[in-house]
mmCIF file of C-alpha atoms in Angstrom:
data_model
loop_
_atom_site.group_PDB
_atom_site.id
_atom_site.type_symbol
_atom_site.label_atom_id
_atom_site.label_comp_id
_atom_site.label_asym_id
_atom_site.label_seq_id
_atom_site.Cartn_x
_atom_site.Cartn_y
_atom_site.Cartn_z
ATOM 1 C CA SER Y 1 51.213 308.447 -72.250
ATOM 2 C CA GLN Y 2 52.570 304.993 -73.023
ATOM 3 C CA GLN Y 3 55.041 304.936 -75.899
ATOM 4 C CA GLY Y 4 54.888 301.226 -76.595
ATOM 5 C CA GLU Y 5 51.595 299.451 -76.245
ATOM 6 C CA GLU Y 6 51.248 295.757 -76.909
ATOM 7 C CA ASP Y 7 48.249 293.801 -77.957
ATOM 8 C CA PRO Y 8 46.765 291.508 -77.117
ATOM 9 C CA GLN Y 9 47.205 291.898 -73.377
ATOM 10 C CA ALA Y 10 46.967 288.129 -73.026
ATOM 11 C CA LEU Y 11 47.236 285.280 -75.501
ATOM 12 C CA SER Y 12 46.544 281.592 -74.928
ATOM 13 C CA ILE Y 13 47.510 278.999 -77.535
ATOM 14 C CA GLN Y 14 48.337 275.319 -77.912
ATOM 15 C CA GLU Y 15 51.833 273.989 -78.349
ATOM 16 C CA GLY Y 16 52.854 273.982 -81.996
ATOM 17 C CA GLU Y 17 50.735 276.988 -82.911
ATOM 18 C CA ASN Y 18 52.201 280.335 -83.859
ATOM 19 C CA ALA Y 19 51.904 283.314 -81.515
ATOM 20 C CA THR Y 20 51.723 286.871 -82.820
ATOM 21 C CA MET Y 21 52.057 289.907 -80.590
ATOM 22 C CA ASN Y 22 51.805 293.496 -81.748
ATOM 23 C CA CYS Y 23 53.282 296.729 -80.502
ATOM 24 C CA SER Y 24 52.342 300.286 -81.394
ATOM 25 C CA TYR Y 25 54.246 303.424 -80.533
ATOM 26 C CA LYS Y 26 53.825 307.154 -80.921
ATOM 27 C CA THR Y 27 57.108 308.924 -81.678
ATOM 28 C CA SER Y 28 59.885 308.380 -84.187
ATOM 29 C CA ILE Y 29 62.335 305.779 -83.016
ATOM 30 C CA ASN Y 30 65.952 304.767 -83.452
ATOM 31 C CA ASN Y 31 65.186 301.119 -82.777
ATOM 32 C CA LEU Y 32 62.632 298.813 -81.236
ATOM 33 C CA GLN Y 33 63.448 295.887 -78.992
ATOM 34 C CA TRP Y 34 61.518 292.889 -77.712
ATOM 35 C CA TYR Y 35 62.106 291.416 -74.276
ATOM 36 C CA ARG Y 36 60.790 288.366 -72.479
ATOM 37 C CA GLN Y 37 60.032 288.089 -68.777
ATOM 38 C CA ASN Y 38 59.444 284.907 -66.819
ATOM 39 C CA SER Y 39 57.640 284.952 -63.502
ATOM 40 C CA GLY Y 40 57.759 288.713 -63.012
ATOM 41 C CA ARG Y 41 61.517 288.874 -62.641
ATOM 42 C CA GLY Y 42 64.380 290.035 -64.848
ATOM 43 C CA LEU Y 43 63.821 290.647 -68.520
ATOM 44 C CA VAL Y 44 65.792 288.926 -71.245
ATOM 45 C CA HIS Y 45 66.555 290.672 -74.505
ATOM 46 C CA LEU Y 46 65.230 288.802 -77.527
ATOM 47 C CA ILE Y 47 65.811 290.910 -80.588
ATOM 48 C CA LEU Y 48 66.527 294.473 -81.711
ATOM 49 C CA ILE Y 49 65.309 295.911 -84.996
ATOM 50 C CA ARG Y 50 66.563 299.260 -86.250
ATOM 51 C CA SER Y 51 64.345 301.880 -87.812
ATOM 52 C CA ASN Y 52 65.774 301.211 -91.269
ATOM 53 C CA GLU Y 53 65.017 297.486 -91.060
ATOM 54 C CA ARG Y 54 61.693 295.931 -91.919
ATOM 55 C CA GLU Y 55 62.119 292.351 -90.775
ATOM 56 C CA LYS Y 56 64.479 290.388 -88.615
ATOM 57 C CA HIS Y 57 64.733 286.719 -87.667
ATOM 58 C CA SER Y 58 66.278 284.912 -84.736
ATOM 59 C CA GLY Y 59 65.578 281.214 -84.460
ATOM 60 C CA ARG Y 60 61.809 280.793 -84.108
ATOM 61 C CA LEU Y 61 61.337 284.539 -83.683
ATOM 62 C CA ARG Y 62 60.388 286.883 -86.475
ATOM 63 C CA VAL Y 63 60.030 290.601 -85.889
ATOM 64 C CA THR Y 64 58.616 293.102 -88.346
ATOM 65 C CA LEU Y 65 58.679 296.869 -88.158
ATOM 66 C CA ASP Y 66 56.458 299.293 -90.043
ATOM 67 C CA THR Y 67 57.629 302.804 -89.269
ATOM 68 C CA SER Y 68 54.867 304.359 -91.384
ATOM 69 C CA LYS Y 69 52.290 302.761 -89.104
ATOM 70 C CA LYS Y 70 54.489 303.022 -86.022
ATOM 71 C CA SER Y 71 53.957 299.368 -85.274
ATOM 72 C CA SER Y 72 55.886 296.149 -84.826
ATOM 73 C CA SER Y 73 54.974 292.511 -84.499
ATOM 74 C CA LEU Y 74 56.680 289.570 -82.848
ATOM 75 C CA LEU Y 75 55.918 286.140 -84.242
ATOM 76 C CA ILE Y 76 56.918 282.995 -82.375
ATOM 77 C CA THR Y 77 56.595 279.973 -84.620
ATOM 78 C CA ALA Y 78 55.942 276.414 -83.484
ATOM 79 C CA SER Y 79 55.420 277.542 -79.903
ATOM 80 C CA ARG Y 80 56.434 275.436 -76.933
ATOM 81 C CA ALA Y 81 55.203 275.357 -73.358
ATOM 82 C CA ALA Y 82 58.562 276.892 -72.376
ATOM 83 C CA ASP Y 83 57.642 280.013 -74.373
ATOM 84 C CA THR Y 84 55.070 280.855 -71.705
ATOM 85 C CA ALA Y 85 56.095 284.292 -70.435
ATOM 86 C CA SER Y 86 55.326 287.982 -70.745
ATOM 87 C CA TYR Y 87 56.686 289.737 -73.810
ATOM 88 C CA PHE Y 88 57.457 293.451 -73.875
ATOM 89 C CA CYS Y 89 58.346 295.798 -76.666
ATOM 90 C CA ALA Y 90 60.618 298.710 -75.887
ATOM 91 C CA THR Y 91 61.239 301.695 -78.100
ATOM 92 C CA ALA Y 92 64.276 303.946 -78.270
ATOM 93 C CA PRO Y 93 62.915 307.358 -79.303
ATOM 94 C CA ILE Y 94 65.012 309.559 -81.562
ATOM 95 C CA ILE Y 95 66.452 312.595 -79.848
ATOM 96 C CA PHE Y 96 68.061 315.482 -81.654
ATOM 97 C CA SER Y 97 69.715 317.349 -78.853
ATOM 98 C CA GLY Y 98 72.539 314.946 -78.203
ATOM 99 C CA GLY Y 99 73.063 313.030 -75.011
ATOM 100 C CA TYR Y 100 71.246 309.817 -74.457
ATOM 101 C CA ASN Y 101 67.874 308.364 -74.965
ATOM 102 C CA LYS Y 102 66.126 305.676 -73.029
ATOM 103 C CA LEU Y 103 64.010 302.645 -73.715
ATOM 104 C CA ILE Y 104 60.322 303.026 -73.094
ATOM 105 C CA PHE Y 105 58.555 299.778 -72.300
ATOM 106 C CA GLY Y 106 54.984 298.818 -73.035
ATOM 107 C CA ALA Y 107 52.688 296.974 -70.649
ATOM 108 C CA GLY Y 108 53.412 293.595 -72.228
ATOM 109 C CA THR Y 109 51.563 290.589 -73.617
ATOM 110 C CA ARG Y 110 51.116 287.578 -71.364
ATOM 111 C CA LEU Y 111 51.534 284.454 -73.475
ATOM 112 C CA ALA Y 112 50.403 281.041 -72.243
ATOM 113 C CA VAL Y 113 51.314 278.008 -74.323
ATOM 114 C CA HIS Y 114 49.460 274.862 -73.313
ATOM 115 C CA PRO Y 115 50.926 271.394 -73.885
ATOM 116 C CA GLY A 1 81.486 287.591 -66.862
ATOM 117 C CA ALA A 2 78.679 287.690 -64.353
ATOM 118 C CA GLY A 3 75.387 289.313 -65.192
ATOM 119 C CA VAL A 4 73.568 292.060 -63.337
ATOM 120 C CA SER A 5 72.946 291.169 -59.727
ATOM 121 C CA GLN A 6 70.551 292.736 -57.245
ATOM 122 C CA SER A 7 70.135 292.399 -53.534
ATOM 123 C CA PRO A 8 68.157 291.591 -51.588
ATOM 124 C CA SER A 9 65.978 289.398 -53.762
ATOM 125 C CA ASN A 10 63.049 289.962 -51.420
ATOM 126 C CA LYS A 11 62.441 292.657 -48.839
ATOM 127 C CA VAL A 12 59.501 292.928 -46.479
ATOM 128 C CA THR A 13 59.295 296.112 -44.482
ATOM 129 C CA GLU A 14 56.854 298.045 -42.388
ATOM 130 C CA LYS A 15 55.240 301.234 -43.574
ATOM 131 C CA GLY A 16 57.357 304.236 -42.680
ATOM 132 C CA LYS A 17 60.694 302.437 -42.675
ATOM 133 C CA ASP A 18 63.529 303.211 -45.080
ATOM 134 C CA VAL A 19 64.845 300.593 -47.488
ATOM 135 C CA GLU A 20 67.958 300.387 -49.611
ATOM 136 C CA LEU A 21 68.151 298.286 -52.746
ATOM 137 C CA ARG A 22 71.417 297.418 -54.396
ATOM 138 C CA CYS A 23 72.401 296.791 -58.003
ATOM 139 C CA ASP A 24 75.712 295.491 -59.335
ATOM 140 C CA PRO A 25 75.823 296.043 -63.092
ATOM 141 C CA ILE A 26 77.898 294.175 -65.611
ATOM 142 C CA SER A 27 81.500 295.320 -65.398
ATOM 143 C CA GLY A 28 82.255 298.008 -67.940
ATOM 144 C CA HIS A 29 78.640 298.994 -68.561
ATOM 145 C CA THR A 30 78.482 302.747 -68.366
ATOM 146 C CA ALA A 31 74.710 303.028 -68.388
ATOM 147 C CA LEU A 32 72.566 301.863 -65.468
ATOM 148 C CA TYR A 33 68.805 302.037 -65.109
ATOM 149 C CA TRP A 34 66.267 301.496 -62.367
ATOM 150 C CA TYR A 35 62.698 300.473 -63.132
ATOM 151 C CA ARG A 36 59.663 299.681 -61.032
ATOM 152 C CA GLN A 37 57.147 297.037 -61.987
ATOM 153 C CA ARG A 38 53.875 296.710 -60.159
ATOM 154 C CA LEU A 39 52.072 293.386 -60.255
ATOM 155 C CA GLY A 40 50.841 292.546 -63.744
ATOM 156 C CA GLN A 41 52.042 295.807 -65.216
ATOM 157 C CA GLY A 42 54.831 297.032 -67.449
ATOM 158 C CA LEU A 43 58.101 298.639 -66.486
ATOM 159 C CA GLU A 44 58.060 302.144 -65.093
ATOM 160 C CA PHE A 45 61.323 304.048 -65.647
ATOM 161 C CA LEU A 46 62.736 305.578 -62.480
ATOM 162 C CA ILE A 47 66.246 306.859 -63.106
ATOM 163 C CA TYR A 48 69.202 306.532 -65.457
ATOM 164 C CA PHE A 49 72.918 306.820 -64.689
ATOM 165 C CA GLN A 50 75.637 307.555 -67.196
ATOM 166 C CA GLY A 51 78.784 306.787 -65.274
ATOM 167 C CA ASN A 52 78.202 308.228 -61.827
ATOM 168 C CA SER A 53 75.935 311.047 -62.900
ATOM 169 C CA ALA A 54 72.197 310.865 -63.333
ATOM 170 C CA PRO A 55 71.111 312.939 -66.326
ATOM 171 C CA ASP A 56 67.545 311.712 -66.064
ATOM 172 C CA LYS A 57 65.752 311.449 -62.744
ATOM 173 C CA SER A 58 62.402 312.185 -64.272
ATOM 174 C CA GLY A 59 60.847 308.897 -63.278
ATOM 175 C CA LEU A 60 61.404 309.125 -59.542
ATOM 176 C CA PRO A 61 57.842 309.228 -58.177
ATOM 177 C CA SER A 62 58.515 311.426 -55.170
ATOM 178 C CA ASP A 63 61.273 312.963 -53.079
ATOM 179 C CA ARG A 64 61.191 309.853 -50.910
ATOM 180 C CA PHE A 65 63.055 308.110 -53.722
ATOM 181 C CA SER A 66 66.740 308.686 -54.352
ATOM 182 C CA ALA A 67 69.564 306.815 -56.009
ATOM 183 C CA GLU A 68 73.279 307.043 -56.280
ATOM 184 C CA ARG A 69 76.038 305.295 -58.125
ATOM 185 C CA THR A 70 79.668 305.123 -57.120
ATOM 186 C CA GLY A 71 82.783 304.049 -58.956
ATOM 187 C CA GLU A 72 80.789 303.621 -62.141
ATOM 188 C CA SER A 73 79.635 300.327 -60.740
ATOM 189 C CA VAL A 74 77.281 299.600 -57.870
ATOM 190 C CA SER A 75 74.117 301.629 -57.497
ATOM 191 C CA THR A 76 71.727 301.922 -54.586
ATOM 192 C CA LEU A 77 68.097 302.956 -54.719
ATOM 193 C CA THR A 78 66.805 304.297 -51.421
ATOM 194 C CA ILE A 79 63.164 304.667 -50.524
ATOM 195 C CA GLN A 80 62.480 306.659 -47.389
ATOM 196 C CA ARG A 81 59.350 306.417 -45.269
ATOM 197 C CA THR A 82 58.000 303.566 -47.380
ATOM 198 C CA GLN A 83 54.332 303.455 -48.251
ATOM 199 C CA GLN A 84 52.206 300.488 -49.245
ATOM 200 C CA GLU A 85 52.005 301.765 -52.824
ATOM 201 C CA ASP A 86 55.789 301.344 -53.042
ATOM 202 C CA SER A 87 55.277 297.582 -53.075
ATOM 203 C CA ALA A 88 56.592 296.327 -56.402
ATOM 204 C CA VAL A 89 59.505 294.586 -58.054
ATOM 205 C CA TYR A 90 62.423 296.956 -58.559
ATOM 206 C CA LEU A 91 64.520 296.042 -61.563
ATOM 207 C CA CYS A 92 67.973 297.230 -62.438
ATOM 208 C CA ALA A 93 69.507 297.060 -65.910
ATOM 209 C CA SER A 94 72.813 298.045 -67.440
ATOM 210 C CA SER A 95 74.053 298.592 -70.950
ATOM 211 C CA THR A 96 76.940 299.918 -72.965
ATOM 212 C CA LEU A 97 76.827 303.282 -74.675
ATOM 213 C CA LEU A 98 77.146 303.772 -78.406
ATOM 214 C CA GLY A 99 78.163 307.232 -79.508
ATOM 215 C CA GLY A 100 76.908 308.638 -76.234
ATOM 216 C CA ARG A 101 73.498 307.181 -76.827
ATOM 217 C CA ALA A 102 72.170 304.519 -74.497
ATOM 218 C CA PHE A 103 69.869 302.668 -76.816
ATOM 219 C CA ASN A 104 71.571 299.343 -76.865
ATOM 220 C CA GLU A 105 70.318 296.086 -75.470
ATOM 221 C CA GLN A 106 69.755 296.309 -71.737
ATOM 222 C CA PHE A 107 70.777 293.496 -69.428
ATOM 223 C CA PHE A 108 68.472 293.068 -66.468
ATOM 224 C CA GLY A 109 69.021 291.821 -62.980
ATOM 225 C CA PRO A 110 66.557 289.451 -61.288
ATOM 226 C CA GLY A 111 64.916 292.271 -59.369
ATOM 227 C CA THR A 112 64.106 292.964 -55.733
ATOM 228 C CA ARG A 113 60.556 292.252 -54.657
ATOM 229 C CA LEU A 114 59.597 294.883 -52.092
ATOM 230 C CA THR A 115 56.571 294.376 -49.899
ATOM 231 C CA VAL A 116 55.491 297.183 -47.603
ATOM 232 C CA LEU A 117 53.103 296.044 -44.896
#
């Protein structure tokens, strides 16, 4: 089953408004990351928040993490038309056996910001 | 340096033909990943390379799919006897390792859009 699941699936707002996207996951994680994708092509890393962090900021982005609820939110403040894209959360599950772990991506939120 | 590159950017093929997709990761990135993304959907993990070995092939959907990596750099994803359901964007990503764990930021290529007629 999907590890990271975003909601809403689609979000439409006006320029200047704030956009909030949520992500829920199932297993314990090392970190959670948010990525952006334009036009169905390569993803761009936005921000990484570790399991021992509760909030992180980067420019107009604010990410929160609640490990007790296994959820995260991405807030984009003062949105612009150029923020129109799909946003994905990706979780890095904790593994105890050594080796590596991988990012598990959710299905994404499609954000449309109208001028 | 340069980012992750993939080629071709678009590939149209006929059902039953074989295709080969190429990924050039960022120099020095030990970890390399392949994902598949169907239209309007999220990323589906296919395979992971650590150096030239592939400790996790769990995402390959069938034995028609294979991948290799040489020289800890370029990787190729091969799909044999393509089917229409293989149509998707195939994304490659690379990252560094931290303490043997590959949970750092991943850097993505632009993808190859595969269309099987």
